[in-house]
Tab-separated table of N, CA and C in Angstrom:
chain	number	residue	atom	x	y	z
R	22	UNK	N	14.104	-16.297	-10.616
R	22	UNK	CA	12.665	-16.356	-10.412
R	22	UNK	C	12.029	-15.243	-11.243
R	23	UNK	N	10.759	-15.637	-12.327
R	23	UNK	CA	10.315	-14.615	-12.983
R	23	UNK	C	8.860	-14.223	-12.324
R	24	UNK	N	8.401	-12.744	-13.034
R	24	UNK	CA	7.103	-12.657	-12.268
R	24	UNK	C	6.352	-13.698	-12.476
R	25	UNK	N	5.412	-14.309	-11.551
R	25	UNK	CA	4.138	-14.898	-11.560
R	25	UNK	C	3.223	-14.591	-12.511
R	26	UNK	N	2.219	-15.935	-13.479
R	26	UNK	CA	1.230	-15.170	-14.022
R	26	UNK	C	0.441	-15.193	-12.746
R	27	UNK	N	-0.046	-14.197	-12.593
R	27	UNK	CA	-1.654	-13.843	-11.461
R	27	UNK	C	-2.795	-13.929	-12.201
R	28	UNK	N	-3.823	-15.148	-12.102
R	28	UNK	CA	-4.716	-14.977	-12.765
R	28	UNK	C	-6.279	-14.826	-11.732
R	29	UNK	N	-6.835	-14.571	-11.883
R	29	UNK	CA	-8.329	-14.322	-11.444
R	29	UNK	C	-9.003	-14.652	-11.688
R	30	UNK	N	-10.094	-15.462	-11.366
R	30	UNK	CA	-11.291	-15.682	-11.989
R	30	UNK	C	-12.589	-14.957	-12.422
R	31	UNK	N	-13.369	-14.600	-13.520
R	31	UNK	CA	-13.825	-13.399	-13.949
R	31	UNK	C	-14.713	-13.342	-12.879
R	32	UNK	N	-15.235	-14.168	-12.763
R	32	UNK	CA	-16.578	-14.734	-11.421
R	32	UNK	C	-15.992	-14.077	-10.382
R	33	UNK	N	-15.069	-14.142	-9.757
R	33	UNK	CA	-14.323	-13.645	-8.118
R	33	UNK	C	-14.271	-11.912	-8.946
R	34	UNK	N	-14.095	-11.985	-9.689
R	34	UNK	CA	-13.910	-10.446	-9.870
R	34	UNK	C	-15.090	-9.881	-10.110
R	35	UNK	N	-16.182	-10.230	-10.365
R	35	UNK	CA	-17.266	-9.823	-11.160
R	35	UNK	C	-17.505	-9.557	-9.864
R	36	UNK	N	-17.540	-10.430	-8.836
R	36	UNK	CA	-18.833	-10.406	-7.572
R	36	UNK	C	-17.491	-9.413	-6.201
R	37	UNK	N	-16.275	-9.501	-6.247
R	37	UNK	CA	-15.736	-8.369	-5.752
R	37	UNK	C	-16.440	-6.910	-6.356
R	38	UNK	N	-16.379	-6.433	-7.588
R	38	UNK	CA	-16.845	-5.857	-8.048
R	38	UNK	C	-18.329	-4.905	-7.615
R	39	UNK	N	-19.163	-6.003	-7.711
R	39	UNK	CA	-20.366	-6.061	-6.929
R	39	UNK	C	-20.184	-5.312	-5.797
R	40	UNK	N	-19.665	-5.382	-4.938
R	40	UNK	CA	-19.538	-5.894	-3.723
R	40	UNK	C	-18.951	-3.889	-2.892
R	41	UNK	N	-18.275	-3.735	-4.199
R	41	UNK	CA	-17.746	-2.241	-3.812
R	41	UNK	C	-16.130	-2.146	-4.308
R	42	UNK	N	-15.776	-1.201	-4.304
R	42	UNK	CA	-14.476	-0.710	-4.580
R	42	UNK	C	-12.905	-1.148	-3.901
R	43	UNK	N	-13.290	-1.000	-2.914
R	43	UNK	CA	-12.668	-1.877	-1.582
R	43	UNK	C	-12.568	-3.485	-1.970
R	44	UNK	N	-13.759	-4.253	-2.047
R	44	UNK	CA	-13.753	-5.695	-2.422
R	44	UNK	C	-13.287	-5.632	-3.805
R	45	UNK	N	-13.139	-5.053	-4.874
R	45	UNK	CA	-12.522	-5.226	-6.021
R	45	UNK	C	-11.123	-4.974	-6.028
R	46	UNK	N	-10.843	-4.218	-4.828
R	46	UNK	CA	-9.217	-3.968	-5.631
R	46	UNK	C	-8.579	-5.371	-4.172
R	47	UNK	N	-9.346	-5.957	-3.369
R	47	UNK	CA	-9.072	-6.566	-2.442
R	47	UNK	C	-9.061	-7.879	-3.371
R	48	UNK	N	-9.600	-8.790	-4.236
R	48	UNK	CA	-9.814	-9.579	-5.216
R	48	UNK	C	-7.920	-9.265	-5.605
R	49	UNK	N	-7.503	-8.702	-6.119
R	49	UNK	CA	-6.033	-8.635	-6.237
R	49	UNK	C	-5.266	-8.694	-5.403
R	50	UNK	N	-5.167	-8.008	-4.192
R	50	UNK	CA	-4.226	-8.026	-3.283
R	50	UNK	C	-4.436	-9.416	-2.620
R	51	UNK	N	-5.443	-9.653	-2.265
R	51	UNK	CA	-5.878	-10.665	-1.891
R	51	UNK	C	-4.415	-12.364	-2.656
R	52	UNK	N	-5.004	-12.197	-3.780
R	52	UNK	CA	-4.108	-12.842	-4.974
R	52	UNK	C	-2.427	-12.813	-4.498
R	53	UNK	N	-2.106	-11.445	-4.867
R	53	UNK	CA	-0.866	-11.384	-4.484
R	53	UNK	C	-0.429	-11.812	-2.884
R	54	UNK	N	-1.063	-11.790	-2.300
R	54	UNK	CA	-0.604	-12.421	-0.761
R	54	UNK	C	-0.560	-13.680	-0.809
R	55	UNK	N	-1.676	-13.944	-1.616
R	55	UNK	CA	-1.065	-15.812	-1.887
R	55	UNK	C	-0.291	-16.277	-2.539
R	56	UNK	N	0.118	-15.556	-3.638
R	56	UNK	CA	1.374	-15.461	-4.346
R	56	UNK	C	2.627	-15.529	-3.409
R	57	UNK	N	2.614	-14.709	-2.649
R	57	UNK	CA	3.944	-14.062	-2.361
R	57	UNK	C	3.828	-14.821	-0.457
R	58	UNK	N	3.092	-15.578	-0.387
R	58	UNK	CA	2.965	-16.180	1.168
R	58	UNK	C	2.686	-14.760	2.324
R	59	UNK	N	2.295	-13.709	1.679
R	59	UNK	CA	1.922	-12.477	2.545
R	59	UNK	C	3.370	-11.800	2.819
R	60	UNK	N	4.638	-12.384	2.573
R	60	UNK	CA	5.612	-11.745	2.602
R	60	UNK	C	6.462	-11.337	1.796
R	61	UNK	N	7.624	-9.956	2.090
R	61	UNK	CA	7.515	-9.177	1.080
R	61	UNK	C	8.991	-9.374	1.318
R	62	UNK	N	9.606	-9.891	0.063
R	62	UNK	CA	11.487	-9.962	0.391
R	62	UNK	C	11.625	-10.097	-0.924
R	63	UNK	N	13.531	-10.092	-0.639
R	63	UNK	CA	14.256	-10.204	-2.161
R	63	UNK	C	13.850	-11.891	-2.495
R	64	UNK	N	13.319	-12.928	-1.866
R	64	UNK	CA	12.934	-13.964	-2.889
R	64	UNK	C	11.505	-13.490	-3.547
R	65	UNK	N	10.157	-12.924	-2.821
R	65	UNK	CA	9.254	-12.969	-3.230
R	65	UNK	C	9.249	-11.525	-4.292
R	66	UNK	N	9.613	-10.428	-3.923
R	66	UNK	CA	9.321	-9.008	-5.026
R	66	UNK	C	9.416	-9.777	-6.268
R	67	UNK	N	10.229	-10.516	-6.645
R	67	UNK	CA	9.996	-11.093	-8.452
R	67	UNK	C	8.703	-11.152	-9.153
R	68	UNK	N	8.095	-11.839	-8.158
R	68	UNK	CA	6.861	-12.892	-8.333
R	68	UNK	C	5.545	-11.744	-8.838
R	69	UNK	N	5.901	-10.469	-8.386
R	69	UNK	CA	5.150	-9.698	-8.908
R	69	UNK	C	5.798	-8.448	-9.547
R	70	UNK	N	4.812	-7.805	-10.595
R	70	UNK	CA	5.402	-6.617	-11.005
R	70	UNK	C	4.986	-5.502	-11.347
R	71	UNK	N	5.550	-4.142	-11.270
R	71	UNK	CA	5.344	-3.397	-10.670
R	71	UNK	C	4.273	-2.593	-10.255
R	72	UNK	N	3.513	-2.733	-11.530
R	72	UNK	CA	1.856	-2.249	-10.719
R	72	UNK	C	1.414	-3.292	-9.626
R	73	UNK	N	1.525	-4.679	-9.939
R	73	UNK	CA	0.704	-5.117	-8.528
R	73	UNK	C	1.723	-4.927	-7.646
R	74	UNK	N	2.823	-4.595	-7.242
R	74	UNK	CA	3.395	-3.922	-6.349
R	74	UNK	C	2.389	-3.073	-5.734
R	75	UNK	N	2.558	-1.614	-6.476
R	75	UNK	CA	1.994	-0.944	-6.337
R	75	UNK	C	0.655	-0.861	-4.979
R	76	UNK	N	-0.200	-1.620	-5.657
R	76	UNK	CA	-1.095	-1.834	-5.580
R	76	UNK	C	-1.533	-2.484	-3.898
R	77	UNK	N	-0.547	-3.887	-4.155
R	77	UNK	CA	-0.097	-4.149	-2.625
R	77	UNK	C	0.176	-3.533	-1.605
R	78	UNK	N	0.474	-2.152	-2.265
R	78	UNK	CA	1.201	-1.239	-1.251
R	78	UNK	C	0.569	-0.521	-0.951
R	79	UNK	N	-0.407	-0.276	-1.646
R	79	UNK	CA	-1.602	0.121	-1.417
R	79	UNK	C	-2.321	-0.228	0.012
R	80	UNK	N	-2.469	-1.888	-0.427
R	80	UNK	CA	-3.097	-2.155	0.954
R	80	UNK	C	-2.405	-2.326	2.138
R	81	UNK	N	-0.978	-2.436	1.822
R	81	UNK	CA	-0.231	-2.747	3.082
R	81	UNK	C	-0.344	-0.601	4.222
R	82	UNK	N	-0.417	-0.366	3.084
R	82	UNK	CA	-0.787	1.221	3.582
R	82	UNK	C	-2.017	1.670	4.137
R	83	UNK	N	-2.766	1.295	3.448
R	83	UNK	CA	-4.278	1.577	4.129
R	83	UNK	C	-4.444	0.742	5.854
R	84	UNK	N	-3.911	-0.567	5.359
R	84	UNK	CA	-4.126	-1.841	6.233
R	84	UNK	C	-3.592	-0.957	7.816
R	85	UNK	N	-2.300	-0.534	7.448
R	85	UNK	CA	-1.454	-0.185	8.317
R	85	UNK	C	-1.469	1.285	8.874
R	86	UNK	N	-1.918	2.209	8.083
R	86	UNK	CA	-2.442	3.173	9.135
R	86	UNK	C	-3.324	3.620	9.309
R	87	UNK	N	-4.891	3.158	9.220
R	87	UNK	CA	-6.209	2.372	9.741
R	87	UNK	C	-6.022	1.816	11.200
R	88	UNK	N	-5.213	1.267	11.052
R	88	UNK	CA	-4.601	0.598	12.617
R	88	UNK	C	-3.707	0.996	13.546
R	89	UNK	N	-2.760	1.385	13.089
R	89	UNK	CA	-1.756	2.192	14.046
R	89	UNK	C	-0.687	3.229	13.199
R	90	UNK	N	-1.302	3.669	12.376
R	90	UNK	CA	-0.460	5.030	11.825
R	90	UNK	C	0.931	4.753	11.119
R	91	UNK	N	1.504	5.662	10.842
R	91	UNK	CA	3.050	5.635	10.186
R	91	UNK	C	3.689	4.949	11.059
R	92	UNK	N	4.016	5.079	12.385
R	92	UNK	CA	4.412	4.831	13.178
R	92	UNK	C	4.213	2.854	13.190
R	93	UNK	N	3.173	2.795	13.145
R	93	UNK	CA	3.114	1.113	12.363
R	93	UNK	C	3.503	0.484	12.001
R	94	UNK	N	3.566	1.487	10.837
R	94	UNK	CA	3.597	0.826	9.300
R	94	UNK	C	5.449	0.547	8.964
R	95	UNK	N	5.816	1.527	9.702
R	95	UNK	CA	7.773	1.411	10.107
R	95	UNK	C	7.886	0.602	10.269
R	96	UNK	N	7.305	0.406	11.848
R	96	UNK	CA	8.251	-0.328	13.097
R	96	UNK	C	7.763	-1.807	12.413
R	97	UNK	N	6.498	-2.257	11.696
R	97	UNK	CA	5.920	-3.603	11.166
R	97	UNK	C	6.630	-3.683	9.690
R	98	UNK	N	7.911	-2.786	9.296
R	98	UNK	CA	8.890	-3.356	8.558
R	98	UNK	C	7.972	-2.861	6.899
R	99	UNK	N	7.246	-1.916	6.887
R	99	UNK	CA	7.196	-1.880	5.509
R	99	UNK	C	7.221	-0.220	4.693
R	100	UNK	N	8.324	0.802	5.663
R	100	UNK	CA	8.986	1.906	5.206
R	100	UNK	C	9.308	1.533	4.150
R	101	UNK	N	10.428	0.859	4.077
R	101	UNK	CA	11.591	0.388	2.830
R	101	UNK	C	10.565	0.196	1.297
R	102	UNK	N	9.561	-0.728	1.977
R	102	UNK	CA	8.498	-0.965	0.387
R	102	UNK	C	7.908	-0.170	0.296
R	103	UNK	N	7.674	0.764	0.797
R	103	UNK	CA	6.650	2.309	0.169
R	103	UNK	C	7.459	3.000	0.463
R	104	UNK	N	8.643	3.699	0.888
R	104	UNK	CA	9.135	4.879	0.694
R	104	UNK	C	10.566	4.627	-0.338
R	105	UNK	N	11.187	3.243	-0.333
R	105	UNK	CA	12.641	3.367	-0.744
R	105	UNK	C	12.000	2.868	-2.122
R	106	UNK	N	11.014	2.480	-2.859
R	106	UNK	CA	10.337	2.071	-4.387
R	106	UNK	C	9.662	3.437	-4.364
R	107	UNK	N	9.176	3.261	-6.097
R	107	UNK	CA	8.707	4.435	-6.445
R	107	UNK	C	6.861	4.638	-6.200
R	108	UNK	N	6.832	3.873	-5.148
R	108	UNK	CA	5.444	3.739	-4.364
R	108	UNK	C	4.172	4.959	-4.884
R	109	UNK	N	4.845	6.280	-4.308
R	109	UNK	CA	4.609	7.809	-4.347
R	109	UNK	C	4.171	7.597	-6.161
R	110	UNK	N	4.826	7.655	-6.567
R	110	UNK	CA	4.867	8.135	-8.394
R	110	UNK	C	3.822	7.261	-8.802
R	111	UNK	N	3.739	5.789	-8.514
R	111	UNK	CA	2.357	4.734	-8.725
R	111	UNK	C	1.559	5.310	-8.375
R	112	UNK	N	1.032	6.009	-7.228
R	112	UNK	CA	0.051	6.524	-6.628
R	112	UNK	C	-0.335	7.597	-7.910
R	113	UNK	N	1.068	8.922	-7.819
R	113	UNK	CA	0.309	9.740	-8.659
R	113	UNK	C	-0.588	9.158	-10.641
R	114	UNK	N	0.441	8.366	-11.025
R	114	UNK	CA	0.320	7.730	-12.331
R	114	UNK	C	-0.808	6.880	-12.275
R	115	UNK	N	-1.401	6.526	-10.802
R	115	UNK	CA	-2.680	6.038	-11.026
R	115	UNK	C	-3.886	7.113	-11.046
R	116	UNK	N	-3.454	8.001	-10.610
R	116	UNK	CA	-4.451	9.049	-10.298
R	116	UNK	C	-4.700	9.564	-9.614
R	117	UNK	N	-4.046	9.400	-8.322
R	117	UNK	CA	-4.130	9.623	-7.112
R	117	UNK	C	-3.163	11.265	-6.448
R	118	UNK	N	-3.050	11.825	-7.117
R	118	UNK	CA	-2.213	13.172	-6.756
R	118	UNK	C	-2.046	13.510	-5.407
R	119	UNK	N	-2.933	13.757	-4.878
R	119	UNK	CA	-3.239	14.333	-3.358
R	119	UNK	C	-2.277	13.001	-2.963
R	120	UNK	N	-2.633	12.075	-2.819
R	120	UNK	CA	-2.600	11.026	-2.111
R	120	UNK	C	-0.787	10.683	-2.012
R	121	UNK	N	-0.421	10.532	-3.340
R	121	UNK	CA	1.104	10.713	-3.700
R	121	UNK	C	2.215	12.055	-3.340
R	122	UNK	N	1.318	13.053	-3.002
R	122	UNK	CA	2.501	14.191	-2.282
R	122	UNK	C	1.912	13.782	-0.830
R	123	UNK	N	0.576	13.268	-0.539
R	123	UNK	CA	1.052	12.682	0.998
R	123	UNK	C	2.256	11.944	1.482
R	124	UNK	N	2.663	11.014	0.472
R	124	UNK	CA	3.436	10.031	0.644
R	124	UNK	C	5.067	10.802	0.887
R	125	UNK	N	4.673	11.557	-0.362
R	125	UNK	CA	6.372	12.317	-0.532
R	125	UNK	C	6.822	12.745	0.834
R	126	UNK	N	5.568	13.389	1.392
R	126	UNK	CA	5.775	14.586	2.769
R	126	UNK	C	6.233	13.208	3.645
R	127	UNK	N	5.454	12.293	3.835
R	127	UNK	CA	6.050	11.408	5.169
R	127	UNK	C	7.146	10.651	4.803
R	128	UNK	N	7.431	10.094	3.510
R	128	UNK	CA	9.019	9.854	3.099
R	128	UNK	C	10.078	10.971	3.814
R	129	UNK	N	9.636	12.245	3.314
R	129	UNK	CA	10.373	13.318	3.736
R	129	UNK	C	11.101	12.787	5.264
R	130	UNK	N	10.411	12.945	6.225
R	130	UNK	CA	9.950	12.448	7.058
R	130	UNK	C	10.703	11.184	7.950
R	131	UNK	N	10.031	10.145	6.897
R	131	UNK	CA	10.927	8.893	7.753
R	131	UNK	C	12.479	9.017	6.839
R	132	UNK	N	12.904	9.589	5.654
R	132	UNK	CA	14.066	9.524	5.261
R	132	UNK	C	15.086	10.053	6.605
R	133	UNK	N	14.553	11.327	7.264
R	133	UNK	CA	15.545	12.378	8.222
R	133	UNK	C	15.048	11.556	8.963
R	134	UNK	N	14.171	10.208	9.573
R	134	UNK	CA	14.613	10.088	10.746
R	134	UNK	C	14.378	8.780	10.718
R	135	UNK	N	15.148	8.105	9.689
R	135	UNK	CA	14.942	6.405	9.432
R	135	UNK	C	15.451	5.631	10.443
R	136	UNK	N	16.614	5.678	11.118
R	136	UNK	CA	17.510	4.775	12.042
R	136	UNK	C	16.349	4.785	13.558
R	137	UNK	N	16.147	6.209	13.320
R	137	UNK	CA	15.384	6.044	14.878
R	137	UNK	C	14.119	5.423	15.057
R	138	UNK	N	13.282	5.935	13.293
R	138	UNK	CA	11.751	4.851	13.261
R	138	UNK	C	11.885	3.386	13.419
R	139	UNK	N	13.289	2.880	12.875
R	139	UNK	CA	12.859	1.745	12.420
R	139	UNK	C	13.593	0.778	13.708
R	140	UNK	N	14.557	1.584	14.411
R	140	UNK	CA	14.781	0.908	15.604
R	140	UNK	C	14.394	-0.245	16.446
R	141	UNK	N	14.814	-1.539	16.955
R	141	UNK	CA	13.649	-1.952	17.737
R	141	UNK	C	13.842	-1.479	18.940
R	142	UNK	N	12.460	-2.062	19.307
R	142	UNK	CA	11.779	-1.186	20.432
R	142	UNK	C	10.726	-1.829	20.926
R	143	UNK	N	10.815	-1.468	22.910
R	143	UNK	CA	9.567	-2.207	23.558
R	143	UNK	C	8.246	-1.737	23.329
R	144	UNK	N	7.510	-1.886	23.868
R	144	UNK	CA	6.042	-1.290	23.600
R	144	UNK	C	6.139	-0.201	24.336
R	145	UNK	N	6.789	0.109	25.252
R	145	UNK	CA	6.909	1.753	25.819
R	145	UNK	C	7.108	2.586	25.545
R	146	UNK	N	9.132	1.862	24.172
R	146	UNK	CA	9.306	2.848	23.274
R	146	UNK	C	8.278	3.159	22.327
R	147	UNK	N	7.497	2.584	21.692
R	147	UNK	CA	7.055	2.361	20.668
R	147	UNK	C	6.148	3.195	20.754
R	148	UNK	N	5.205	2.856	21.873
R	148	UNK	CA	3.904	4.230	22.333
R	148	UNK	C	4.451	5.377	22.438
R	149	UNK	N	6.039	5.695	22.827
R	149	UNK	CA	6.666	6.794	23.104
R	149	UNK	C	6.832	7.638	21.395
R	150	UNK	N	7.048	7.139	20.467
R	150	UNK	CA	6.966	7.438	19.205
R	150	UNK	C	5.979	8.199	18.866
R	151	UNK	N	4.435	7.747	19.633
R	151	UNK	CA	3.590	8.785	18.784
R	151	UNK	C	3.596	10.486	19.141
R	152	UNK	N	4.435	10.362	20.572
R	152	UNK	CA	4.420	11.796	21.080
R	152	UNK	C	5.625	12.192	19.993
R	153	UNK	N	6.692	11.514	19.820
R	153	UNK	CA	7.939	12.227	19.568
R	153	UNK	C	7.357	12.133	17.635
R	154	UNK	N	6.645	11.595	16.945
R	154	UNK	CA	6.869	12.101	15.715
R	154	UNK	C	4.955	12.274	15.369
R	155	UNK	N	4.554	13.284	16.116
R	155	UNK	CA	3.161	13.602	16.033
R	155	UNK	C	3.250	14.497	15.198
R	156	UNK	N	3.838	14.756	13.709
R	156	UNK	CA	3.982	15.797	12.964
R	156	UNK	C	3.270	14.358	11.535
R	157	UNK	N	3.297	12.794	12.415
R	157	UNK	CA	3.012	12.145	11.545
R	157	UNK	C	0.994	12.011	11.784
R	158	UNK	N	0.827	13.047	12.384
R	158	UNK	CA	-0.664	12.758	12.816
R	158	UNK	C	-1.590	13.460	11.880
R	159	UNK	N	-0.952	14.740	11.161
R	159	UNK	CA	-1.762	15.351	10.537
R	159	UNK	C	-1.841	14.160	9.129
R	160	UNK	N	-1.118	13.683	8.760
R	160	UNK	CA	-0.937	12.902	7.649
R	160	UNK	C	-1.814	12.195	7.987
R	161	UNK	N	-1.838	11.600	9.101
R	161	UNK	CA	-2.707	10.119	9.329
R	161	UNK	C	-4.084	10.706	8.727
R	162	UNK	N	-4.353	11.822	9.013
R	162	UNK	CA	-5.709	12.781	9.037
R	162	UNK	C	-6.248	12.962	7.663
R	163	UNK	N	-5.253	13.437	7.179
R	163	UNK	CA	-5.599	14.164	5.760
R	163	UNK	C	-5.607	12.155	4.875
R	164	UNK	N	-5.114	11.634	5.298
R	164	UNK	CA	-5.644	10.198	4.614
R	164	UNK	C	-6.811	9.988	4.830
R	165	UNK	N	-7.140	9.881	5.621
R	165	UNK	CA	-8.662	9.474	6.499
R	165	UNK	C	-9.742	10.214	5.968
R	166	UNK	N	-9.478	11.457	5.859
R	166	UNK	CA	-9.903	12.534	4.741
R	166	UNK	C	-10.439	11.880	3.303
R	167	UNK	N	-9.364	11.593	2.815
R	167	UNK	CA	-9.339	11.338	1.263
R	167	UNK	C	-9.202	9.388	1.093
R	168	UNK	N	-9.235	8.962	1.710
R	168	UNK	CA	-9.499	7.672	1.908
R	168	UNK	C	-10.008	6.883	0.841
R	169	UNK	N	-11.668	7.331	0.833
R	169	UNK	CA	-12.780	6.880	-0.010
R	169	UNK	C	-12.070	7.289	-1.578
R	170	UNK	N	-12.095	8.576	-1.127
R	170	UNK	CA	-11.383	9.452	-3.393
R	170	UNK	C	-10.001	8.112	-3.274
R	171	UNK	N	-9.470	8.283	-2.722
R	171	UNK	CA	-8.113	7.735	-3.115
R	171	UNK	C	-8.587	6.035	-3.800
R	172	UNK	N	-9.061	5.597	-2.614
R	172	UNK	CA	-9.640	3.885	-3.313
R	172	UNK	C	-9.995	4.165	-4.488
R	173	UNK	N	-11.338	5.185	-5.201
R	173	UNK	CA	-11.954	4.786	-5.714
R	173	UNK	C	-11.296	5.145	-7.224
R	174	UNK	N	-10.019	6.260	-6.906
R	174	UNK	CA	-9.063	6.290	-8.090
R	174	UNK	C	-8.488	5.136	-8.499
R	175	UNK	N	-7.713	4.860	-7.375
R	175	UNK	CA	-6.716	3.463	-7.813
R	175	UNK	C	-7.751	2.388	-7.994
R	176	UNK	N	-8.594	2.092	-7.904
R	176	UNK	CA	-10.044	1.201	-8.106
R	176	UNK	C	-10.219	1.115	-10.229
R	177	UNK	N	-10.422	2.313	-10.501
R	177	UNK	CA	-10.535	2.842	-11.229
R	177	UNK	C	-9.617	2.860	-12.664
R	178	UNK	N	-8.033	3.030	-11.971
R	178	UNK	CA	-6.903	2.730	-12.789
R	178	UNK	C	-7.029	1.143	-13.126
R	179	UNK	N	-6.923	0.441	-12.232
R	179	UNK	CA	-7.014	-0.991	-11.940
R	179	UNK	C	-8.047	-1.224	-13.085
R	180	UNK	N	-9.167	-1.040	-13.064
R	180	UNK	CA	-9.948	-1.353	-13.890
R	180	UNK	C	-9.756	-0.914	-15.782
R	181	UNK	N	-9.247	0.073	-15.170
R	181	UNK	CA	-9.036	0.745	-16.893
R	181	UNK	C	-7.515	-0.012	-17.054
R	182	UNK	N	-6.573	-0.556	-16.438
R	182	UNK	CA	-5.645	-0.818	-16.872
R	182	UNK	C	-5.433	-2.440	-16.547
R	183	UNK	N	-6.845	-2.968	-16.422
R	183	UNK	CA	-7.052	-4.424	-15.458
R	183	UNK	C	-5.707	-5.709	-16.140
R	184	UNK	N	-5.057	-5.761	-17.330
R	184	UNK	CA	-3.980	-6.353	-17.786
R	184	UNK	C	-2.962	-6.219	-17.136
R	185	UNK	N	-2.646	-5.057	-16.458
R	185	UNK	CA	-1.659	-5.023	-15.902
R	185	UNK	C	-1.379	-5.679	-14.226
R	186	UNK	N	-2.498	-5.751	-13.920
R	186	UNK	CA	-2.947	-6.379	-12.564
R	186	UNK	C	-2.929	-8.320	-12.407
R	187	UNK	N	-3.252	-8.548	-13.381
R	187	UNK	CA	-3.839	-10.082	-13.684
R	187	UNK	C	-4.365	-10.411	-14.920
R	188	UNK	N	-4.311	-11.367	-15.235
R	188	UNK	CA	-4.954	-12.175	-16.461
R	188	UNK	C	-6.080	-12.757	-15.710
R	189	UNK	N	-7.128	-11.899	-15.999
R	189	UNK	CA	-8.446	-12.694	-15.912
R	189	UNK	C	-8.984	-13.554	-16.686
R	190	UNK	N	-9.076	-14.943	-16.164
R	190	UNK	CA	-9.488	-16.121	-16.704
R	190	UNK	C	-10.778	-16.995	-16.505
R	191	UNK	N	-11.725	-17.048	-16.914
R	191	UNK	CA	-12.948	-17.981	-16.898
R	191	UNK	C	-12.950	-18.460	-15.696
């Protein structure tokens, strides 16, 4: 299976665009979820490459601790695609610095304590997690922080490097 072409329509992008920073880089991810049926495995990773990885991971990151933190973003199975890929280094190479030694620190993190994050677990354990790895709270913070800068970098790369994302087509 080779990558997918991803194409866009200039129109869907023009009026994402419009729309804000958020709706433009969502115009892609958006794409790639339909690409890839929203799921992320050894049949579908082909289908895209490595910046819209990236990028995906982006939102599977924001998506996911917006909502329920690191702690989430584990136990809902997507450690392995942002910490075991070079997730962190996309971030910085897009522009995103701050944002990419965030990542490093909570890799740090779930690397020393992978078996136990990714465990399953009832909802008792699971709520029990935020007491036992609340060293993942300041992180949640300092994202929330830099949130807006971070989009509007990778927003930004995306745009200056928009070939690498999709073939925008009429």
């Amino acid at each position: 299976m080779e990558t997918s072409k991803i194409e866009i329509k200039d129109e869907v992008l023009r009026q994402g665009a419009e729309e804000g920073m958020d709706e433009f880089i969502k115009v892609f991810t958006d794409k790639y979820l339909e690409v890839t049926g929203g799921v992320i495995n050894a049949e579908t990773m082909p289908l895209l490459n490595g910046y819209q990885h990236s990028l995906l991971g982006y939102h599977f990151f924001r998506e996911e601790i917006n909502e329920g933190g690191f702690i989430q973003l584990i136990q809902n199975g997507y450690g392995p695609y942002l910490f075991d890929n070079p997730f962190a280094k996309s971030m910085r190479l897009f522009g995103a610095k701050e944002f990419s030694k965030l990542i490093y620190t909570a890799k740090k993190i779930y690397d020393e304590n992978r078996a136990d994050l990714e465990k399953d677990c009832d909802d008792e354990e699971f709520m029990a997690m935020y007491e036992q790895y609340e060293v993942f709270d300041e992180l949640e913070e300092q994202f929330m922080d830099m949130e807006e800068l971070v989009t509007a970098q990778i927003a930004e790369y995306v745009d200056n490097n928009i070939e690498q994302f999709a073939e925008i087509v009429e």
